[in-house]
């Protein structure tokens, strides 16, 4: 079991995965997601590239390795659940769902177009694989908590993962859910905080400070782990360690970079929304190529 | 259908609610209850004793209560999310909209002690905006039962219905209505009394008052049609059209009339069956007073309904 730490780190357990085929696979899929989601956003003329790119490696690790889900039977009772609490990050979610087989890649080209199933925020009545509709912040964790309670009552083996933005943790409903999940000892629940440090308009710490964030979760009855949210081996190690049974819910604070993978977007709040022009799009794809060639 | 005999026994509809949820739970282990420290006010103490693992008390946290309800539905449960109507609807409005309505989660929202039951506690504790707010949410069924039988039927129908439902449950004492054999069905109004001179469309605690008003009017030679519009959304348009054919409609409800049942009926009539109306309900934030005083003060009584009917008929003749 990983020790509890306050800050991000490259976990020692990651050394168990050097050149692992799992790491390679997730890394390749994450690279595909970055390229594909940026194209989606550019084609659609809008999106949330900054948050998509900070979440990409987390979402890729879940969808292409960890989650026990079946696109042929997307509502199977025993499936693992992933809840995208930061619902605006549809670039990351839709590419992952498509890559995992929930719908054809070609449908990504319909993103935001009239009547598309790929709305600006995910809708479970449109698209298989979406567990609950999100968009307004502060909704995903309470719903994920309810799913985990159902699993706890039935002693079902499924696991529930919720990905939240860090700015989203300024919503009171997240802490209502955090308090209750801690109280219930929901060991089947894992929250991943996409800790890119930026919310829409500014740094979280300049807006309404979250730190000491790990202490907050711990005080609410959670086990806390810090990881580099772009290191696939560390992410795999952290998720592997989320195996049942546990007696506490688990918070993975994933230190991330908003706009990760595109030099001119990284750490820039302005790219929360934002649309690359043709030159920037070409530059970004060149950087993706270079990264994948490493 | 004849008018009901004067009832002597009055009932708190919460009793029918909990009795029915317990019955359902006994034969279906998907049924769970979710509360916000409201085991007592929701009268779910016996449920908790019988099904301890299926009573989920999130504490005083309504947003989380509704979100957890949606999650339980995702996990295969049929959650009855129960809390004082005022807090359940107002505090958790966005969760009701997004997690339940928009997500089409199979959640049953039960607004307990709704309307002005909390009387003197004031506007913070009245849930009279609930019908207006919730009928604006697409694909959320809104039911306002009139008596214990209808409360029980509404709860059974809600459990059988795959989708989100709000049931407004009163604790204001009401008589058991004398009915024919019409089974309860979501979205179908019930004509409790036929009549061609005027129509009264009511729901919840106003239905027995509407029937009493019709008795008074009958003594004056006015034949009033009485319609119990328990389901406000989706509303029974044919029943409104039939009521409009009388030439006048009085609506009566323990809620804001503008935006509530009255508003719903008026919307239909304005477009499809123009007819003069009187909309009885509450106007907004209410003065201090007991539930009974508030109902009296705002004319939500048999006398008030009868007076509105007479007024409407007089204006029609003028």
XYZ file of C-alpha atoms in Angstrom, chain A residues 20-159:
140
model
C 5.691 -2.145 -18.889
C 3.354 -2.958 -21.744
C 0.549 -1.433 -19.709
C 2.411 1.858 -19.421
C 3.211 1.843 -23.117
C -0.380 1.145 -24.024
C -1.807 3.899 -21.815
C 0.825 6.348 -23.029
C 0.019 5.603 -26.646
C -3.729 6.006 -26.043
C -3.199 9.264 -24.126
C -1.193 10.576 -27.058
C -4.007 9.655 -29.394
C -6.537 11.355 -27.099
C -4.559 14.607 -27.025
C -4.304 14.761 -30.801
C -7.924 13.782 -31.303
C -9.448 16.062 -28.694
C -7.570 19.079 -29.982
C -8.855 18.351 -33.480
C -12.392 18.044 -32.084
C -12.111 21.420 -30.401
C -10.607 23.107 -33.443
C -13.249 21.598 -35.739
C -16.058 22.607 -33.385
C -14.648 26.066 -32.854
C -14.805 25.840 -29.080
C -14.051 23.664 -26.092
C -12.048 23.459 -22.885
C -8.561 22.399 -24.020
C -6.725 23.375 -20.848
C -8.674 21.099 -18.530
C -8.994 18.336 -21.120
C -5.240 18.136 -21.457
C -4.578 18.203 -17.726
C -7.036 15.324 -17.281
C -6.002 13.271 -20.323
C -3.450 10.981 -18.684
C -5.729 10.265 -15.732
C -8.682 9.468 -17.973
C -6.532 7.401 -20.349
C -5.166 5.321 -17.477
C -8.681 4.605 -16.270
C -10.331 3.847 -19.605
C -7.482 1.960 -21.218
C -6.355 -0.103 -18.266
C -8.176 0.172 -14.963
C -11.930 0.310 -15.513
C -13.857 -2.942 -15.810
C -16.395 -1.783 -18.347
C -17.883 -3.309 -21.456
C -19.050 -1.121 -24.326
C -21.259 -3.994 -25.495
C -23.087 -3.925 -22.151
C -22.567 -0.354 -20.934
C -25.026 -0.572 -18.045
C -23.978 -3.970 -16.686
C -24.829 -4.034 -12.983
C -21.330 -4.978 -11.909
C -19.406 -2.465 -14.012
C -16.926 -0.041 -12.547
C -18.193 3.520 -12.732
C -16.336 6.600 -13.861
C -17.997 9.931 -13.125
C -16.622 13.031 -14.846
C -17.413 15.559 -12.160
C -15.565 18.263 -14.119
C -18.154 17.853 -16.846
C -16.735 20.511 -19.157
C -13.832 18.212 -20.000
C -15.738 16.409 -22.712
C -12.703 16.411 -24.995
C -11.009 13.955 -22.672
C -14.184 12.002 -21.880
C -15.489 11.597 -25.422
C -12.158 10.570 -26.908
C -11.746 8.021 -24.117
C -15.259 6.624 -24.566
C -14.749 6.403 -28.292
C -11.338 4.822 -27.905
C -12.783 2.316 -25.458
C -15.396 1.292 -28.024
C -18.558 3.002 -26.789
C -19.054 4.694 -30.159
C -17.209 5.038 -33.441
C -14.331 7.467 -33.697
C -15.997 9.149 -36.667
C -18.731 10.412 -34.360
C -16.168 12.640 -32.655
C -16.429 14.791 -35.770
C -19.983 15.701 -34.747
C -18.817 17.331 -31.484
C -21.106 20.293 -30.650
C -22.878 20.144 -33.992
C -26.702 20.372 -34.072
C -28.351 17.175 -32.791
C -24.986 15.604 -31.953
C -24.856 13.116 -29.106
C -21.634 14.872 -28.174
C -22.997 17.854 -26.290
C -20.739 20.404 -24.632
C -21.310 18.533 -21.385
C -21.920 14.795 -21.115
C -25.452 13.443 -21.245
C -26.173 9.846 -20.307
C -29.434 9.832 -22.227
C -27.525 10.606 -25.416
C -24.401 8.554 -25.060
C -23.641 5.085 -23.698
C -20.921 5.014 -21.074
C -21.862 8.321 -19.466
C -23.001 7.573 -15.910
C -24.622 10.881 -14.975
C -25.030 14.277 -16.575
C -22.566 16.835 -15.311
C -21.614 20.343 -16.264
C -22.414 22.563 -13.323
C -19.578 21.895 -10.911
C -20.140 20.052 -7.665
C -22.480 17.354 -8.952
C -20.292 14.380 -9.774
C -18.972 13.514 -6.356
C -22.374 13.324 -4.623
C -23.644 11.047 -7.398
C -20.488 8.913 -7.281
C -20.966 8.689 -3.522
C -24.515 7.415 -4.011
C -23.301 4.785 -6.477
C -20.696 3.710 -3.942
C -23.365 3.484 -1.217
C -25.396 1.179 -3.477
C -22.294 -0.977 -3.946
C -21.663 -0.977 -0.213
C -25.245 -2.034 0.607
C -25.078 -4.900 -1.888
C -21.468 -5.758 -1.138
C -20.985 -5.530 -4.891
C -17.485 -5.685 -6.226
C -17.569 -2.655 -8.493
C -15.439 0.421 -7.918
